[in-house]
């Protein structure tokens, strides 16, 4: 809940006049923001969250699956994320009967910025002296 919504829910003390200006000054919130929240306009954060391609629950599960695949040694490249998200969203749209569009061209980069734990982990390079030595026995059982 943003600050303006909290101020509206708390109200004013009884000794203060019941005006928008007094409420805005008491809560240290801009007057227009307070008025817009009172009349149902969502905050920019709420609007941005509502416009995201995946719901917050879907994103949380998607991140968990991507981290699991990375831990198992099969990390998913960023270029494959939109097609996986589209598949996930199609399963949701099968119940709502609304046509789904694939995510936009910048969706994968924004998803990576929202979830920094998905950044590629640096793999330490193997010493070039050890690379070709003793690898034959490991490949051939």
Coordinates of N, CA and C in Angstrom, one line a residue:
X1 N 0.9 -1.2 0.0 CA 0.0 0.0 0.0 C 0.9 1.2 0.0
X2 N 0.6 2.2 -0.9 CA 1.5 3.3 -1.0 C 1.1 4.3 0.1
X3 N 1.9 5.4 0.2 CA 1.8 6.3 1.3 C 0.4 7.1 1.3
X4 N 0.0 7.4 0.1 CA -1.3 8.2 0.0 C -2.5 7.3 0.4
X5 N -2.5 6.0 0.1 CA -3.5 5.1 0.5 C -3.5 5.0 2.0
X6 N -2.3 4.9 2.6 CA -2.2 4.8 4.1 C -2.8 6.1 4.8
X7 N -2.5 7.2 4.2 CA -3.0 8.5 4.8 C -4.5 8.5 4.7
X8 N -5.1 8.0 3.6 CA -6.6 8.0 3.4 C -7.2 7.1 4.5
X9 N -6.5 5.9 4.7 CA -7.1 4.9 5.6 C -7.0 5.5 7.1
X10 N -5.9 6.2 7.4 CA -5.8 6.7 8.8 C -6.7 7.8 9.1
X11 N -6.9 8.7 8.1 CA -7.8 9.9 8.4 C -7.1 10.9 9.2
X12 N -7.9 11.9 9.6 CA -7.3 13.1 10.4 C -7.7 13.0 11.8
X13 N -6.9 13.6 12.7 CA -7.4 13.8 14.1 C -8.6 14.6 14.2
X14 N -9.4 14.5 15.2 CA -10.7 15.2 15.3 C -10.5 16.8 15.3
X15 N -9.4 17.3 15.8 CA -9.3 18.7 16.0 C -8.8 19.4 14.7
X16 N -8.5 18.7 13.6 CA -8.1 19.2 12.3 C -9.3 19.3 11.4
X17 N -9.4 20.4 10.6 CA -10.5 20.5 9.6 C -10.4 19.4 8.6
X18 N -11.5 18.9 8.2 CA -11.6 17.8 7.2 C -11.6 18.2 5.8
X19 N -10.4 18.7 5.3 CA -10.2 19.1 3.9 C -9.1 18.3 3.3
X20 N -9.1 18.3 1.9 CA -8.1 17.6 1.2 C -6.7 18.2 1.5
X21 N -6.6 19.5 1.6 CA -5.4 20.2 1.9 C -4.8 19.8 3.3
X22 N -5.7 19.8 4.3 CA -5.3 19.4 5.6 C -4.8 18.0 5.7
X23 N -5.5 17.1 5.0 CA -5.2 15.7 4.9 C -3.8 15.5 4.2
X24 N -3.6 16.2 3.2 CA -2.3 16.1 2.4 C -1.2 16.7 3.3
X25 N -1.4 17.8 4.0 CA -0.4 18.3 4.8 C -0.1 17.5 6.0
X26 N -1.1 16.9 6.6 CA -0.9 16.0 7.7 C -0.1 14.8 7.4
X27 N -0.4 14.2 6.2 CA 0.2 13.0 5.8 C 1.5 13.1 5.0
X28 N 1.8 14.4 4.7 CA 3.0 14.7 3.9 C 3.0 14.0 2.5
X29 N 1.8 14.2 1.9 CA 1.5 13.6 0.6 C 1.0 14.7 -0.4
X30 N 1.4 14.7 -1.6 CA 0.9 15.7 -2.6 C -0.7 15.6 -2.6
X31 N -1.3 16.8 -2.7 CA -2.7 16.9 -2.7 C -3.4 16.2 -3.9
X32 N -2.8 16.3 -5.1 CA -3.4 15.6 -6.2 C -3.3 14.1 -6.1
X33 N -2.2 13.6 -5.6 CA -2.0 12.2 -5.4 C -3.1 11.6 -4.4
X34 N -3.3 12.4 -3.4 CA -4.3 12.0 -2.4 C -5.7 11.9 -3.0
X35 N -6.0 13.0 -3.8 CA -7.3 13.0 -4.4 C -7.5 11.9 -5.4
X36 N -6.5 11.6 -6.2 CA -6.6 10.5 -7.2 C -6.7 9.1 -6.5
X37 N -6.0 8.9 -5.4 CA -6.2 7.6 -4.7 C -7.6 7.5 -4.1
X38 N -8.2 8.6 -3.6 CA -9.5 8.6 -3.1 C -10.6 8.2 -4.2
X39 N -10.3 8.6 -5.4 CA -11.2 8.4 -6.5 C -10.8 7.2 -7.3
X40 N -10.0 6.3 -6.8 CA -9.7 5.0 -7.5 C -8.6 4.9 -8.4
X41 N -7.8 5.9 -8.6 CA -6.7 5.8 -9.6 C -5.6 5.1 -8.9
X42 N -5.0 4.0 -9.5 CA -3.9 3.2 -8.9 C -2.6 4.0 -8.9
X43 N -1.7 3.6 -8.1 CA -0.4 4.2 -8.1 C 0.4 3.7 -9.3
X44 N 1.5 4.3 -9.6 CA 2.3 3.9 -10.8 C 2.8 2.5 -10.6
X45 N 3.2 2.2 -9.4 CA 3.8 0.9 -9.1 C 2.7 -0.2 -9.3
X46 N 1.5 0.0 -8.8 CA 0.4 -0.9 -9.0 C 0.1 -1.1 -10.4
X47 N 0.0 0.0 -11.2 CA -0.3 -0.1 -12.6 C 0.8 -0.8 -13.4
X48 N 2.1 -0.6 -13.0 CA 3.2 -1.3 -13.7 C 3.1 -2.8 -13.4
X49 N 2.8 -3.2 -12.1 CA 2.7 -4.6 -11.8 C 1.5 -5.2 -12.5
X50 N 0.4 -4.5 -12.7 CA -0.7 -5.1 -13.4 C -0.5 -5.3 -14.9
X51 N 0.4 -4.5 -15.4 CA 0.7 -4.6 -16.8 C 1.8 -5.6 -17.2
X52 N 2.4 -6.2 -16.2 CA 3.5 -7.2 -16.4 C 3.0 -8.4 -17.2
X53 N 3.8 -9.0 -17.9 CA 3.4 -10.1 -18.8 C 3.0 -11.3 -17.9
X54 N 3.8 -11.6 -16.9 CA 3.5 -12.8 -16.0 C 3.0 -12.2 -14.7
X55 N 2.1 -12.9 -14.0 CA 1.7 -12.5 -12.7 C 2.8 -12.7 -11.7
X56 N 2.8 -12.0 -10.6 CA 3.9 -12.2 -9.6 C 4.1 -13.6 -9.2
X57 N 3.1 -14.4 -9.0 CA 3.2 -15.8 -8.7 C 3.9 -16.6 -9.8
X58 N 3.5 -16.3 -11.0 CA 4.1 -17.0 -12.2 C 5.6 -16.6 -12.3
X59 N 5.9 -15.4 -12.1 CA 7.3 -14.9 -12.1 C 8.1 -15.6 -11.0
X60 N 7.6 -15.8 -9.8 CA 8.3 -16.4 -8.7 C 8.6 -17.9 -9.1
X61 N 7.6 -18.6 -9.6 CA 7.8 -19.9 -10.0 C 8.8 -20.1 -11.2
X62 N 8.7 -19.1 -12.1 CA 9.6 -19.1 -13.3 C 11.0 -19.0 -12.8
X63 N 11.2 -18.1 -11.9 CA 12.6 -17.8 -11.4 C 13.1 -19.1 -10.7
X64 N 12.2 -19.7 -9.9 CA 12.6 -20.9 -9.2 C 13.0 -22.0 -10.2
X65 N 12.3 -22.2 -11.2 CA 12.6 -23.2 -12.2 C 13.9 -22.9 -12.9
X66 N 14.1 -21.6 -13.3 CA 15.4 -21.2 -13.9 C 16.6 -21.4 -13.0
X67 N 16.4 -21.1 -11.7 CA 17.5 -21.3 -10.8 C 17.8 -22.8 -10.6
X68 N 16.8 -23.6 -10.6 CA 16.9 -25.1 -10.4 C 17.7 -25.6 -11.7
X69 N 17.3 -25.2 -12.9 CA 18.0 -25.7 -14.1 C 19.4 -25.2 -14.1
X70 N 19.7 -24.0 -13.6 CA 21.1 -23.6 -13.5 C 21.9 -24.4 -12.5
X71 N 21.3 -24.7 -11.4 CA 22.0 -25.5 -10.4 C 22.2 -26.9 -10.9
X72 N 21.4 -27.4 -11.7 CA 21.5 -28.8 -12.3 C 22.5 -28.8 -13.4
X73 N 23.1 -27.7 -13.8 CA 24.1 -27.6 -14.8 C 23.6 -27.3 -16.2
X74 N 22.3 -27.0 -16.4 CA 21.7 -26.6 -17.7 C 21.1 -25.2 -17.6
X75 N 21.9 -24.2 -17.5 CA 21.4 -22.8 -17.5 C 20.6 -22.5 -18.7
X76 N 19.6 -21.7 -18.6 CA 18.8 -21.3 -19.8 C 19.3 -20.0 -20.2
X77 N 19.6 -19.8 -21.5 CA 20.1 -18.6 -22.1 C 18.9 -17.6 -22.1
X78 N 19.3 -16.3 -22.0 CA 18.3 -15.2 -21.9 C 17.5 -15.1 -23.2
X79 N 18.0 -15.6 -24.3 CA 17.2 -15.5 -25.6 C 16.1 -16.5 -25.6
X80 N 16.1 -17.5 -24.7 CA 15.0 -18.5 -24.7 C 14.0 -18.1 -23.7
X81 N 14.2 -17.1 -22.8 CA 13.2 -16.8 -21.8 C 11.9 -16.3 -22.4
X82 N 11.8 -15.5 -23.4 CA 10.5 -15.1 -23.9 C 9.6 -16.3 -24.4
X83 N 10.2 -17.2 -25.1 CA 9.4 -18.4 -25.5 C 8.9 -19.2 -24.4
X84 N 9.7 -19.4 -23.3 CA 9.3 -20.1 -22.2 C 8.2 -19.4 -21.4
X85 N 8.3 -18.0 -21.3 CA 7.3 -17.2 -20.7 C 6.0 -17.3 -21.5
X86 N 6.1 -17.3 -22.8 CA 4.9 -17.3 -23.7 C 4.2 -18.7 -23.4
X87 N 4.9 -19.8 -23.3 CA 4.3 -21.1 -23.0 C 3.6 -21.0 -21.7
X88 N 4.2 -20.4 -20.7 CA 3.6 -20.3 -19.4 C 2.3 -19.5 -19.4
X89 N 2.4 -18.4 -20.2 CA 1.2 -17.5 -20.3 C 0.1 -18.2 -21.1
X90 N 0.4 -19.0 -22.0 CA -0.6 -19.7 -22.8 C -1.4 -20.7 -21.9
X91 N -0.7 -21.3 -21.0 CA -1.5 -22.2 -20.1 C -2.5 -21.4 -19.2
X92 N -2.1 -20.2 -18.9 CA -3.0 -19.3 -18.1 C -4.2 -18.9 -19.0
X93 N -3.9 -18.6 -20.3 CA -5.0 -18.1 -21.2 C -5.9 -19.2 -21.6
X94 N -5.5 -20.4 -21.5 CA -6.4 -21.5 -21.8 C -7.6 -21.5 -21.0
X95 N -7.5 -21.0 -19.8 CA -8.7 -21.0 -18.9 C -9.5 -19.7 -19.1
X96 N -8.9 -18.6 -19.6 CA -9.6 -17.4 -19.7 C -10.1 -17.1 -21.1
X97 N -9.7 -17.9 -22.1 CA -10.2 -17.8 -23.5 C -9.8 -16.5 -24.1
X98 N -8.8 -15.8 -23.7 CA -8.3 -14.6 -24.3 C -7.0 -14.9 -25.1
X99 N -6.9 -14.4 -26.3 CA -5.7 -14.7 -27.1 C -4.5 -14.0 -26.4
X100 N -3.4 -14.8 -26.4 CA -2.1 -14.3 -25.8 C -1.2 -13.8 -26.9
X101 N -0.4 -12.8 -26.7 CA 0.6 -12.3 -27.6 C 1.9 -12.7 -26.9
X102 N 3.0 -13.0 -27.7 CA 4.3 -13.2 -27.0 C 4.8 -11.9 -26.4
X103 N 5.7 -12.1 -25.4 CA 6.3 -10.9 -24.8 C 7.0 -10.0 -25.7
X104 N 7.2 -8.7 -25.4 CA 7.9 -7.8 -26.3 C 9.4 -8.1 -26.4
X105 N 10.0 -7.3 -27.2 CA 11.4 -7.6 -27.5 C 12.3 -7.2 -26.3
X106 N 11.9 -6.4 -25.5 CA 12.8 -6.0 -24.3 C 12.4 -6.7 -23.0
X107 N 11.4 -7.6 -23.1 CA 10.9 -8.3 -21.9 C 12.0 -9.1 -21.2
X108 N 12.8 -9.8 -21.9 CA 13.8 -10.7 -21.3 C 14.8 -9.9 -20.5
X109 N 15.2 -8.7 -21.0 CA 16.2 -7.9 -20.3 C 15.6 -7.3 -19.1
X110 N 14.3 -6.8 -19.2 CA 13.6 -6.3 -18.0 C 13.4 -7.3 -17.0
X111 N 13.1 -8.6 -17.4 CA 12.9 -9.7 -16.4 C 14.2 -9.9 -15.7
X112 N 15.4 -9.9 -16.4 CA 16.7 -10.1 -15.8 C 17.0 -9.0 -14.8
X113 N 16.6 -7.7 -15.1 CA 16.8 -6.6 -14.2 C 16.0 -6.8 -13.0
X114 N 14.7 -7.3 -13.1 CA 13.9 -7.4 -11.9 C 14.4 -8.6 -11.0
X115 N 15.1 -9.5 -11.6 CA 15.6 -10.7 -10.8 C 17.1 -10.8 -11.0
X116 N 17.8 -10.0 -10.2 CA 19.3 -10.1 -10.4 C 19.9 -11.4 -10.0
X117 N 19.2 -12.3 -9.3 CA 19.7 -13.6 -8.9 C 19.9 -14.5 -10.1
X118 N 19.3 -14.1 -11.2 CA 19.4 -14.9 -12.5 C 20.7 -14.6 -13.3
X119 N 21.4 -13.6 -12.9 CA 22.6 -13.2 -13.7 C 23.5 -14.4 -13.8
X120 N 24.1 -14.5 -15.0 CA 25.0 -15.6 -15.3 C 26.1 -15.7 -14.3
X121 N 26.4 -16.9 -13.8 CA 27.4 -17.1 -12.8 C 28.7 -17.3 -13.6
X122 N 29.8 -16.7 -13.1 CA 31.1 -16.9 -13.8 C 31.6 -18.3 -13.5
X123 N 31.9 -19.0 -14.5 CA 32.6 -20.3 -14.4 C 34.1 -20.1 -14.5
X124 N 34.8 -20.6 -13.5 CA 36.2 -20.4 -13.5 C 36.8 -21.3 -14.7
X125 N 37.6 -20.6 -15.4 CA 38.2 -21.3 -16.6 C 39.2 -22.4 -16.1
X126 N 39.2 -23.5 -16.8 CA 40.1 -24.6 -16.4 C 41.5 -24.2 -16.9
X127 N 42.5 -24.6 -16.1 CA 43.9 -24.3 -16.5 C 44.2 -25.0 -17.8
X128 N 44.9 -24.3 -18.7 CA 45.1 -24.9 -20.1 C 46.1 -26.0 -20.0
X129 N 46.9 -26.1 -19.0 CA 47.8 -27.3 -18.8 C 47.1 -28.5 -18.5
X130 N 46.0 -28.4 -17.8 CA 45.2 -29.5 -17.3 C 44.1 -30.0 -18.3
X131 N 43.8 -29.1 -19.2 CA 42.6 -29.3 -20.0 C 42.7 -30.6 -20.8
X132 N 43.7 -30.8 -21.6 CA 43.8 -32.0 -22.5 C 44.4 -33.2 -21.7
X133 N 45.0 -33.0 -20.6 CA 45.6 -34.1 -19.9 C 44.5 -34.8 -19.0
X134 N 44.5 -36.1 -19.1 CA 43.6 -37.0 -18.3 C 42.1 -36.8 -18.6
X135 N 41.8 -36.1 -19.6 CA 40.3 -36.0 -19.9 C 39.8 -37.2 -20.7
X136 N 40.7 -37.9 -21.3 CA 40.2 -39.1 -22.1 C 39.5 -40.1 -21.2
X137 N 40.1 -40.4 -20.1 CA 39.5 -41.4 -19.2 C 38.2 -40.9 -18.6
X138 N 38.0 -39.7 -18.5 CA 36.7 -39.2 -18.0 C 35.6 -39.2 -19.0
X139 N 36.0 -39.1 -20.3 CA 35.0 -39.2 -21.3 C 34.6 -40.6 -21.7
X140 N 35.6 -41.5 -21.8 CA 35.4 -42.9 -22.1 C 35.4 -43.6 -20.8
X141 N 34.3 -44.3 -20.5 CA 34.2 -45.0 -19.2 C 34.9 -46.3 -19.2

